Coordinates of C-alpha atoms in Angstrom, one line a residue:
X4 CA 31.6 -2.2 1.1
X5 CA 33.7 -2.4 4.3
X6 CA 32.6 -2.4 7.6
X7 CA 33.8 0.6 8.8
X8 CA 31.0 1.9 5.8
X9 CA 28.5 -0.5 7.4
X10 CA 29.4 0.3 10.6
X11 CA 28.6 4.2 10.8
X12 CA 28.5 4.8 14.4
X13 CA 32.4 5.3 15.6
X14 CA 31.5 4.5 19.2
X15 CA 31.2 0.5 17.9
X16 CA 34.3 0.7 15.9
X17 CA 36.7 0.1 18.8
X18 CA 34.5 -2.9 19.7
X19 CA 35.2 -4.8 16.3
X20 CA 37.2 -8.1 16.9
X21 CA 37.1 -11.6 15.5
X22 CA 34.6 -14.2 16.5
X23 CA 36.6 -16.1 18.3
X24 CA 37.5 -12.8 20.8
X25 CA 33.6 -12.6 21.1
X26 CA 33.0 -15.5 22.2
X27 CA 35.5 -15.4 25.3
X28 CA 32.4 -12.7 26.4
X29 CA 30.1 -15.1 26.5
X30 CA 29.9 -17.0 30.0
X31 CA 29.2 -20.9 30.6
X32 CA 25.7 -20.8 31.8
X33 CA 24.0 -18.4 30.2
X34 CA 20.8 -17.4 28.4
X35 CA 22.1 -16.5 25.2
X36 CA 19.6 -14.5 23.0
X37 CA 20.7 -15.1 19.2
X38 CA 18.5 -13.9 16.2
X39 CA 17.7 -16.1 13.6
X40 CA 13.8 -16.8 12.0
X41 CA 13.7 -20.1 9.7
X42 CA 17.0 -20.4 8.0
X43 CA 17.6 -16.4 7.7
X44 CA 19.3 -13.6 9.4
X45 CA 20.7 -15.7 11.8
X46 CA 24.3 -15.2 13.7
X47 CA 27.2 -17.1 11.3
X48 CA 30.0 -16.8 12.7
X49 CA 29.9 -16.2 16.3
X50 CA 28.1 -19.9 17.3
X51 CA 31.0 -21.9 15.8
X52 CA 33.0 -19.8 17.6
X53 CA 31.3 -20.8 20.6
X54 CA 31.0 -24.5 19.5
X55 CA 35.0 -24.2 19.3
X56 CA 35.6 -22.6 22.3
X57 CA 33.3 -25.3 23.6
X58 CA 35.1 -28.3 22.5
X59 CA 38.1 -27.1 23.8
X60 CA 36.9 -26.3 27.6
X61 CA 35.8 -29.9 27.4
X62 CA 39.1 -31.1 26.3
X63 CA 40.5 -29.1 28.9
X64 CA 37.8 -30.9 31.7
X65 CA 35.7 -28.1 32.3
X66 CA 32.2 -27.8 31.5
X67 CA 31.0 -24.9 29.1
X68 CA 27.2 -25.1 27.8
X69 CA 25.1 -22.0 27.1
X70 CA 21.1 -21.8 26.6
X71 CA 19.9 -20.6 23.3
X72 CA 16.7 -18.5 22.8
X73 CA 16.0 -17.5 19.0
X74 CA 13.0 -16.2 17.3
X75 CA 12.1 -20.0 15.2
X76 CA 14.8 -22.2 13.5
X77 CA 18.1 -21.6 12.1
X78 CA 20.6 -23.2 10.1
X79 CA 23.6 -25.8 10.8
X80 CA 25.9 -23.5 11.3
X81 CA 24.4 -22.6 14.4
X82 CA 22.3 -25.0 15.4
X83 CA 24.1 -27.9 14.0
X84 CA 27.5 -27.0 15.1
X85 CA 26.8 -25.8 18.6
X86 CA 24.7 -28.9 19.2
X87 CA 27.6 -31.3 17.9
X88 CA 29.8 -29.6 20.4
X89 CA 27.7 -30.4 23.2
X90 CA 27.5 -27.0 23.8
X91 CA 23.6 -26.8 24.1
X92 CA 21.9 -26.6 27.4
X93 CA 18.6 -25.7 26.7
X94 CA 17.2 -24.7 23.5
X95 CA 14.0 -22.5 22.7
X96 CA 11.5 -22.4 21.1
X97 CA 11.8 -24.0 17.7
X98 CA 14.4 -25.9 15.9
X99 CA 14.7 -28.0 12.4
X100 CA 18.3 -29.4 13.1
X101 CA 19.2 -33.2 12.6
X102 CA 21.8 -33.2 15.1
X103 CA 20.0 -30.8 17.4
X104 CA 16.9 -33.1 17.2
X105 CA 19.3 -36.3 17.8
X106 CA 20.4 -34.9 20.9
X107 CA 17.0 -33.8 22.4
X108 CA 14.9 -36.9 21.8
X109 CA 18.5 -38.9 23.2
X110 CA 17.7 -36.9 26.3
X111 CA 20.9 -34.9 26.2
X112 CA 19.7 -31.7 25.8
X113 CA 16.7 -29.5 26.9
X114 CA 14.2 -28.2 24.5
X115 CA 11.3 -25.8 25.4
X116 CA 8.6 -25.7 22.1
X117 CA 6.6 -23.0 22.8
X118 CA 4.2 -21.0 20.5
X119 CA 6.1 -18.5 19.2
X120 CA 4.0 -15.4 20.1
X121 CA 4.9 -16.2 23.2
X122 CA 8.2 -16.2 23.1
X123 CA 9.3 -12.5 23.6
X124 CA 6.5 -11.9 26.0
X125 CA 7.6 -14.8 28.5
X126 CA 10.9 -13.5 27.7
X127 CA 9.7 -9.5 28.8
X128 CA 7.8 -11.3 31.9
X129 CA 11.0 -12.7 33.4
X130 CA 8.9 -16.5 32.8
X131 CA 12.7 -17.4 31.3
X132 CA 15.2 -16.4 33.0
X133 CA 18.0 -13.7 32.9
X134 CA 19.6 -12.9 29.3
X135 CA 23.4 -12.6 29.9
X136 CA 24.2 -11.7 26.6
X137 CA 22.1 -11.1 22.9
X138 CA 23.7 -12.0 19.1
X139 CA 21.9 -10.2 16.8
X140 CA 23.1 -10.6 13.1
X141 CA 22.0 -6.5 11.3
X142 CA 23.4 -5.1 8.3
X143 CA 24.7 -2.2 9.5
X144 CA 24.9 0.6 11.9
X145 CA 23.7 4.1 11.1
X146 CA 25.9 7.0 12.4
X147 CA 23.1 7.2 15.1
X148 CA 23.6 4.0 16.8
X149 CA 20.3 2.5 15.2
X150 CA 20.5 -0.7 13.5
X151 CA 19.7 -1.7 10.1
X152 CA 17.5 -5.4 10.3
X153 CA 18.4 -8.3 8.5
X154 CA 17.1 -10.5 6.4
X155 CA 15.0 -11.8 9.4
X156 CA 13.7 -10.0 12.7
X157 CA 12.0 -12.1 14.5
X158 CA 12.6 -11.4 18.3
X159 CA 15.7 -9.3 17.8
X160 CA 13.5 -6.2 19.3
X161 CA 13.1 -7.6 22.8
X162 CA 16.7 -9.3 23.1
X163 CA 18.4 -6.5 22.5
X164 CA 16.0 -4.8 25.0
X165 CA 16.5 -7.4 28.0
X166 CA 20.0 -8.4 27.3
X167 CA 22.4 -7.5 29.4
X168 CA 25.6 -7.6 27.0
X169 CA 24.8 -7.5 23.2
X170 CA 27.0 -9.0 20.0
X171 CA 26.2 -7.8 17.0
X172 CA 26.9 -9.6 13.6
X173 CA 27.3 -7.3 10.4
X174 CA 26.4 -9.2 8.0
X175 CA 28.0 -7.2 4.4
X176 CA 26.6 -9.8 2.3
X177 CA 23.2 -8.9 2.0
X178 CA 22.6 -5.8 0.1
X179 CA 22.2 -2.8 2.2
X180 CA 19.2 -1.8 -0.3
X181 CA 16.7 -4.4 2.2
X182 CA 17.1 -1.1 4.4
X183 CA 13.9 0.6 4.7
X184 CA 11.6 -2.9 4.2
X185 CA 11.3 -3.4 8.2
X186 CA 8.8 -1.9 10.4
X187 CA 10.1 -2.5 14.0
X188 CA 6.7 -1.4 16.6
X189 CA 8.0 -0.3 20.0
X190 CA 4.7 0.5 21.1
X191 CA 4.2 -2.7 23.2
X192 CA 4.2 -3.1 27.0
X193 CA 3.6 -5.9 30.0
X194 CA 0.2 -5.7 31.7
X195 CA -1.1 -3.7 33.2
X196 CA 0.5 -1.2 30.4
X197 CA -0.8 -2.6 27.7
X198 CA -2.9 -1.0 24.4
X199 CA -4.2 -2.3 21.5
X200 CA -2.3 -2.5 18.7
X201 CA -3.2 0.0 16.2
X202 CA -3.5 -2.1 13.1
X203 CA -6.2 -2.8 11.0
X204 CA -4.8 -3.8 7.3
X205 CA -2.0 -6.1 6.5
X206 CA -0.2 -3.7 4.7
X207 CA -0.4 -1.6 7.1
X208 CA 2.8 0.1 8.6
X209 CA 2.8 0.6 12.9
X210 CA 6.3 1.3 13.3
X211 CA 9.8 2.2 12.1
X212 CA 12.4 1.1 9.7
X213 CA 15.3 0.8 12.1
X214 CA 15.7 -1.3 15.6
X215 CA 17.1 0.4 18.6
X216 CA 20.2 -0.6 21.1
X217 CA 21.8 1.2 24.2
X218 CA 24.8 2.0 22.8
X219 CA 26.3 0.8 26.4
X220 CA 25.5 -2.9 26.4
X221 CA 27.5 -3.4 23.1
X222 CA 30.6 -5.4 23.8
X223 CA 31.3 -6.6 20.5
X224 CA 31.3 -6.1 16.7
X225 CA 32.1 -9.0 14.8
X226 CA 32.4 -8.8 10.7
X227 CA 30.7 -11.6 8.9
X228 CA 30.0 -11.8 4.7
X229 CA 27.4 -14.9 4.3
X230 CA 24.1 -15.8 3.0
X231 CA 21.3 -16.9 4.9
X232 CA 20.7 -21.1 4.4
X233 CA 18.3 -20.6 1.4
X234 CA 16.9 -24.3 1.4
X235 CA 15.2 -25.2 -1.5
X236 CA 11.9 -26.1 -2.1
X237 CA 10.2 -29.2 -4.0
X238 CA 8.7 -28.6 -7.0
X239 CA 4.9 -29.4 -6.6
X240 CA 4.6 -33.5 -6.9
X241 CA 0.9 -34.6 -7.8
X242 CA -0.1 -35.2 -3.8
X243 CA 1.2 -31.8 -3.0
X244 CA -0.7 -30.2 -6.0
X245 CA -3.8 -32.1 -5.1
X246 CA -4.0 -30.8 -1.2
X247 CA -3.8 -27.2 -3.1
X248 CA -6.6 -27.7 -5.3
X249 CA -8.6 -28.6 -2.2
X250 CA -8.2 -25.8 -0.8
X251 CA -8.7 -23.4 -3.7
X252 CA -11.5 -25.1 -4.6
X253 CA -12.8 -24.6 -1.2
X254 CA -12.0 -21.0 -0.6
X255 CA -13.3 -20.3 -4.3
X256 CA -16.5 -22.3 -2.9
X257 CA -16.4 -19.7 0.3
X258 CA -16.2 -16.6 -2.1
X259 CA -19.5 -17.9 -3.7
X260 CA -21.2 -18.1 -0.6
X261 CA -20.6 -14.6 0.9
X262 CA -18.5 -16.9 3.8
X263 CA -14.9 -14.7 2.2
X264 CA -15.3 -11.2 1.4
X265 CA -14.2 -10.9 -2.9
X266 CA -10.6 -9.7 -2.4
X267 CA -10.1 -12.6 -0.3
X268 CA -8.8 -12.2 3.1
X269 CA -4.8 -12.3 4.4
X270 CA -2.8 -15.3 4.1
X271 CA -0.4 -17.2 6.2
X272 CA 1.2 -20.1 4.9
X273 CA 3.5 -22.4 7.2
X274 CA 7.4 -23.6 6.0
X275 CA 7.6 -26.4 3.8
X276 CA 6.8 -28.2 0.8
X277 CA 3.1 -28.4 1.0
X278 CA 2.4 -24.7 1.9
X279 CA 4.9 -23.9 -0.9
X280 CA 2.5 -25.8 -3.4
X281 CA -0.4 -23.9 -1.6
X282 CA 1.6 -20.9 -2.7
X283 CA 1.7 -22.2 -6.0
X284 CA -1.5 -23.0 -6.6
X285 CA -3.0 -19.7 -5.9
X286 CA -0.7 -18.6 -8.3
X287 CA -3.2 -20.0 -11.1
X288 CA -6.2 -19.6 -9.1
X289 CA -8.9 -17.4 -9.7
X290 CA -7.9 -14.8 -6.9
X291 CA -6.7 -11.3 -7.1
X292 CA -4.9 -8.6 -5.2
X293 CA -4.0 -11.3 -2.5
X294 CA -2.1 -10.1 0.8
X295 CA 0.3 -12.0 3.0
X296 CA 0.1 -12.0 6.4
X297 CA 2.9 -14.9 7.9
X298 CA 6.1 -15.4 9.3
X299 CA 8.0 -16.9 6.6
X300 CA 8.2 -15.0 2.6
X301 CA 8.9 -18.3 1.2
X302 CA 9.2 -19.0 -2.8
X303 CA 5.9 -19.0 -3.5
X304 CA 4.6 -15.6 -2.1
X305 CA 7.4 -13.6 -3.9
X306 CA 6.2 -15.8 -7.3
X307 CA 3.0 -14.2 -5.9
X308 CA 4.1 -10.7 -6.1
X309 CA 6.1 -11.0 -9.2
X310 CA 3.0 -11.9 -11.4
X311 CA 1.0 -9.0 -9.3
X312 CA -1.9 -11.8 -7.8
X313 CA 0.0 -10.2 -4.5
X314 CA -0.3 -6.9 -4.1
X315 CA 1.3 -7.0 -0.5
X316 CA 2.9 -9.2 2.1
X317 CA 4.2 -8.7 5.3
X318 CA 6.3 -11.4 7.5
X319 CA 9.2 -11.7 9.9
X320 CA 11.7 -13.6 8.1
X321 CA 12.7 -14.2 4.4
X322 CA 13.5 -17.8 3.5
X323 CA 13.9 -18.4 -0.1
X324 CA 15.6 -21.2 -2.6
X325 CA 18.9 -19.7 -4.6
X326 CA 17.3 -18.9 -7.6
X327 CA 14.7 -17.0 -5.4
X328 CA 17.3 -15.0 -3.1
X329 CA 18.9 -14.0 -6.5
X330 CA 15.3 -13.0 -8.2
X331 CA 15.0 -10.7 -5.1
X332 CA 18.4 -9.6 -4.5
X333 CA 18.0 -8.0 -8.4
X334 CA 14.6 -6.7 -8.0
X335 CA 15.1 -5.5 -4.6
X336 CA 13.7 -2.3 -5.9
X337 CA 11.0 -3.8 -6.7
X338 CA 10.0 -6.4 -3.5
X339 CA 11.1 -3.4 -0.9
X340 CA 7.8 -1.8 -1.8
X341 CA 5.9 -4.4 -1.4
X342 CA 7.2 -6.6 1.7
X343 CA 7.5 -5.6 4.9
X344 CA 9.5 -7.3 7.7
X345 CA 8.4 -7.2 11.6
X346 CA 9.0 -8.7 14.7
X347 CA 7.5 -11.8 15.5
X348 CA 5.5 -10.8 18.0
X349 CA 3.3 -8.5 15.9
X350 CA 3.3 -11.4 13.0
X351 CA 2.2 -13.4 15.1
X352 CA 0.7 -11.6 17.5
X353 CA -3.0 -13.6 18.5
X354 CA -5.1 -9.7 18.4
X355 CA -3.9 -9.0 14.6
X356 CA -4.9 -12.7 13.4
X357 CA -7.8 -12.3 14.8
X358 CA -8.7 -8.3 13.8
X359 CA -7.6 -9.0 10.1
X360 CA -9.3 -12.4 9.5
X361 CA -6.5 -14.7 8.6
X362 CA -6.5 -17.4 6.2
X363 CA -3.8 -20.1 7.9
X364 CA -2.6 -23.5 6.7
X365 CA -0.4 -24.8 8.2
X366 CA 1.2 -29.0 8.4
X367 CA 0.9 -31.8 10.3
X368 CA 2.4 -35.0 11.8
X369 CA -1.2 -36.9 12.1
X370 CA -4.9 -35.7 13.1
X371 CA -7.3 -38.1 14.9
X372 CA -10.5 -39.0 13.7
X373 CA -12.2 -36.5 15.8
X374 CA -9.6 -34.0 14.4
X375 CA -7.1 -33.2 17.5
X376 CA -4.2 -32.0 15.8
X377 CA -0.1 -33.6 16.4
X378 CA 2.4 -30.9 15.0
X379 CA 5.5 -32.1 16.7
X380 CA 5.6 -35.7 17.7
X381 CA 7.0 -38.6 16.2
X382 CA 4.8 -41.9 18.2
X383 CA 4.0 -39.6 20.8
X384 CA 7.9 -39.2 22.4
X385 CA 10.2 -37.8 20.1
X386 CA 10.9 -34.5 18.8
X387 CA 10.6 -33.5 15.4
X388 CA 10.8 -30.0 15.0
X389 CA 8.5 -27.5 17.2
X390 CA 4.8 -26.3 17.5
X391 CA 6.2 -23.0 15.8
X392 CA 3.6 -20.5 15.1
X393 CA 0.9 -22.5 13.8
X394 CA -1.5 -22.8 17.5
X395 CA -0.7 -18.7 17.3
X396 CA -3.2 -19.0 13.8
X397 CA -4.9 -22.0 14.3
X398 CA -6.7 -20.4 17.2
X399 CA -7.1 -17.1 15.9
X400 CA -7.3 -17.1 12.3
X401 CA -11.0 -16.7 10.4
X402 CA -10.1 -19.8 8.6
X403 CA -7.8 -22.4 9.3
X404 CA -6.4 -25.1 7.4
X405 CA -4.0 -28.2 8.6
X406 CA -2.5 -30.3 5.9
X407 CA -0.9 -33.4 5.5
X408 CA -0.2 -36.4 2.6
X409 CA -2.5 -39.4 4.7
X410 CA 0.1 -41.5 4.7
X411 CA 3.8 -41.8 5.0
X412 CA 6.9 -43.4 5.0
X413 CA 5.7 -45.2 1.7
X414 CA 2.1 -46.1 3.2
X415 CA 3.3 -47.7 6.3
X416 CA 2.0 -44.6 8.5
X417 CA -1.7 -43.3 8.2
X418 CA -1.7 -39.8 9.2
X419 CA -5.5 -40.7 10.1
X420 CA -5.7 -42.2 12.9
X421 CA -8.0 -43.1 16.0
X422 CA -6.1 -41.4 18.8
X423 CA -2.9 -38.9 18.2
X424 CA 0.2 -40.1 19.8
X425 CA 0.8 -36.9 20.7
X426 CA -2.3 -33.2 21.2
X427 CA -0.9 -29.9 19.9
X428 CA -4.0 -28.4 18.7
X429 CA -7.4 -30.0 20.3
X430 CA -10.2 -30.9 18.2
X431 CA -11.7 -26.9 19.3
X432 CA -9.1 -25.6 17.7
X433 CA -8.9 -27.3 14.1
X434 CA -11.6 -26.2 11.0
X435 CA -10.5 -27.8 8.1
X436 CA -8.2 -30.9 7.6
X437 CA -7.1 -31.7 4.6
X438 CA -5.1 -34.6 2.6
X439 CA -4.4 -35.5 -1.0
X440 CA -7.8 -37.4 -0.6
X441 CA -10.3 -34.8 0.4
X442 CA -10.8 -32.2 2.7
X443 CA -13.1 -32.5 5.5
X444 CA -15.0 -28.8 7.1
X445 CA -15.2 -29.7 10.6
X446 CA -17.1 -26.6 11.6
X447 CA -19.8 -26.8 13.3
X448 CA -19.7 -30.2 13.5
X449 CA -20.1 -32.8 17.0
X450 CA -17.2 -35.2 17.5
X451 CA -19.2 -38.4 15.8
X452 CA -19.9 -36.1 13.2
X453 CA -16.4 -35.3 12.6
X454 CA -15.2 -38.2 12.6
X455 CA -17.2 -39.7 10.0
X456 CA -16.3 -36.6 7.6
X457 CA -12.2 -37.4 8.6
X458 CA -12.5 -40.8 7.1
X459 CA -14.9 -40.6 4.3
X460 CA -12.7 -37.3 3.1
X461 CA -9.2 -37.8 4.2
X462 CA -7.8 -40.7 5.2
X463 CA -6.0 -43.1 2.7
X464 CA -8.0 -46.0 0.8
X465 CA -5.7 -48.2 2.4
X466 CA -6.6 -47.4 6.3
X467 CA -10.1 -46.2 5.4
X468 CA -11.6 -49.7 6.2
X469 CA -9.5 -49.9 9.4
X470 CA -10.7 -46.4 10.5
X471 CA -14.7 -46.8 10.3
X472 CA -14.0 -50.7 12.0
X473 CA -12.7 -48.5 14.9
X474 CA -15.3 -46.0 15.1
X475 CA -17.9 -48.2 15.0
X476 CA -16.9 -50.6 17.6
X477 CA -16.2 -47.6 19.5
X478 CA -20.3 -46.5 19.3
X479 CA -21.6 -49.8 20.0
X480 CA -20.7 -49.6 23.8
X481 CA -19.2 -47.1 26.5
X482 CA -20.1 -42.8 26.8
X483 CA -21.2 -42.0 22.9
X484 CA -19.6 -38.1 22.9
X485 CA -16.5 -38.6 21.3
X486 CA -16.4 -43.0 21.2
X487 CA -12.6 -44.8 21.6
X488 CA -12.1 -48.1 22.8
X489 CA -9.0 -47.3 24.9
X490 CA -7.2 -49.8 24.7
X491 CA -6.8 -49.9 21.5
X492 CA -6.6 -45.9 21.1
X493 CA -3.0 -46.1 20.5
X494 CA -2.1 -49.7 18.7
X495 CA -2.0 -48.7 15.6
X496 CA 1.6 -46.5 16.9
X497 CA 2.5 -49.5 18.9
X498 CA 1.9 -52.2 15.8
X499 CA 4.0 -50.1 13.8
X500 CA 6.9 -49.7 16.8
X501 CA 6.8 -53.5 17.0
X502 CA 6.5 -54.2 13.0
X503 CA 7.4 -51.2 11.2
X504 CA 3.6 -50.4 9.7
X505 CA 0.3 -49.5 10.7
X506 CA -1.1 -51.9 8.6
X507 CA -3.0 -55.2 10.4

């Protein structure tokens, strides 16, 4: 299919032009909204355009970096290429890069993590800045003007709303049959304007297939054929596999005690290995007629809906493995009817997780033993990848899980330990923590109690003995609430900066 088929709307089509022409448009200095959700639907060609144009104006002696708002990560064709040409500012509010992270924790380039529910709002309440110019990858243009979403929509809606100047990517590679699996809500406002949200079941559908643009602010069309990133995923190793039967033995636990209504509540699931296993084990557990409620439709949820244990799930972006993206491209038929794609800001939005009693797990760095949660800090200073939408759930959700191995980088690291490097989610925020060794229900629980459940449940067998001679030197003097013997609060992450382990 050309473009010109994609591309219905004959306004646009003397706009079309080459990447490299569209990114002339974009000035130096400005707050560049691109689209983009965890590896999918994100701008390909246009950003190493700009990286190019970049490294040029810097050959030249003049100075050319843009900021970058997106709606979570994105691949290395954007992220990677614009950050190797220096052509970063600021970046916001997630990232996964290796070169992007290089340069922020080197201190050569801004990052903003924010909770990505938050993102478009702040954006909306002028908190940001002025957007100059929008890049939002669709799939095509109906002879309307409306645009036909991606493969990820994350917080397309609102840049296209508050840009000034908008780009858009058609993307011809994707198949156009993904029209019709989006449900874009444009009944949000800024306070004092604000209603509720009229949604009260996942599967629930609040808005319309298509996202809007002023047909004025479009200054560019740029033709692009290329698939999202489509990382793979681990196949479940025996730690991964034991953190998921945890959990399902917990929730199946919950079900018998009336705690989790029979049909089991919605489920979000964070990006990576772990959840993926998470995925998987529910795939043999004894639950039926699941629903999803996330950002991310990873591997495991469509394995979900292909054996019918899901009977519906609803997300902002699709990120899938090769041999998943194909399994869906061929059954598209088939997934369209029971996935539905929406902005971030309603997937994550803090009222829904709440209303529809979510069922989050999400990953982590290292808890404490009084269960304070690090999602995004490597000793305490650098950067790994971004708070993402996990505080959105964690706070929220009816029930949440965080989930790491208890130890890493091959048992030098406890991720138990007596003081995080590094607070994301405070102890008030955090239910359930659970490891390949246990899992430890903090609810309703006091901080000594809590911390007793940590390190009898989850902490390695190597660092156990460590962990309870910390807490109970901590109780044997000084305020007995939540007991730490500061100055040694943080040694174990200085022993291992000076030695390379956590070990004594």
């Amino acid at each position: 299919m050309s473009l010109i088929d994609r591309v219905r709307y004959s306004d646009f089509h003397p706009l079309i032009m080459s990447a490299q022409a569209a990114a002339e448009l974009v000035p130096a200095g400005a707050n560049v909204g691109m689209s983009g959700f965890t590896g999918a639907g994100y701008p390909k060609l246009l950003p190493q355009a700009l990286a190019a144009r970049a490294r040029a104006e810097h050959d030249a002696g003049r100075p050319y970096k843009i900021s970058v708002w997106t709606g979570a990560s994105t691949a290395p064709e954007m992220d990677g290429t614009l950050a190797a040409a220096d052509a970063f500012e600021k970046r916001l509010p997630f990232q996964t890069d290796p070169i992007c992270r290089a340069k922020i924790n080197a201190g050569e380039m801004h990052f903003v993590d924010m909770h990505l529910s938050h993102v478009a709002q702040h954006a909306w309440f002028g908190f940001l800045g002025e957007m100059k110019v929008a890049v939002i990858e669709v799939l095509g243009v109906l002879p309307d003007g409306r645009l036909i979403p991606s493969t990820a929509v994350g917080n397309n809606k609102t840049w296209l709303e508050i840009a000034d100047k908008v780009i858009l990517e058609v993307n011809t590679k994707p198949p156009l049959a993904i029209e019709g699996m989006h449900d874009i809500y444009y009944g949000t406002a800024i306070p004092p304007r604000r209603t509720p949200i009229n949604m009260t079941h996942a599967a629930e559908r609040i808005g319309e297939a298509y996202l809007r643009v002023d047909p004025a602010k479009v200054i560019a069309v740029v033709e692009t054929h290329q698939s999202d990133r489509n990382s793979g995923f681990a196949q479940p190793d025996a730690v991964s596999s034991q953190i998921a039967g945890h959990i399902i033995d917990f929730l199946s636990h919950e079900m018998k005690q009336g705690r989790l209504p029979k049909e089991m509540l919605p489920i979000q699931s964070g990006v990576g290995n772990v959840a993926n296993a998470v995925l998987a084990g529910l795939l043999t557990g004894p639950f039926e007629n699941l629903l999803g409620f996330t950002e991310v439709l990873q591997d495991g949820m469509l394995d979900l809906l292909r054996a019918g244990k899901m009977r519906q799930a609803s997300a902002t972006s699709i990120s899938l493995s090769n041999s998943a993206y194909e399994d869906f491209e061929r059954n598209i038929d088939f997934y369209r009817e029971r996935i539905i794609l929406r902005p971030q800001e309603i997937s994550n939005h803090p009222e829904l997780v709440r209303r529809l009693g979510i069922i989050a797990m999400n990953s982590m760095i290292e808890s404490d033993i009084y269960g304070n949660i690090n999602s995004t800090h490597i000793m305490g200073s650098a950067m790994m990848n971004g708070i993402g939408g996990s505080g959105d759930f964690a706070r929220n959700g009816y029930l949440s899980f965080f989930v790491t191995p208890s130890v890493a980088k091959d048992g030098k690291i406890s991720c138990i330990v007596p003081m995080c490097s590094h607070i994301d989610h405070t102890e008030h925020d955090t239910q359930i923590i659970v490891t390949e060794q246990g899992l430890a229900d903090l609810r309703g629980l006091s901080p000594r109690e809590r911390a007793q459940v940590i390190i009898d449940n989850c902490a390695h067998p190597d660092f156990r003995p460590m962990l309870q001679d910390y807490f109970d030197r901590a109780r044997q003097k000084g305020a007995q609430h939540t007991p730490h013997i500061l100055r040694e609060a943080l040694s174990w992450h200085e022993r291992f900066l000076d030695t390379g382990t956590m070990h004594v």
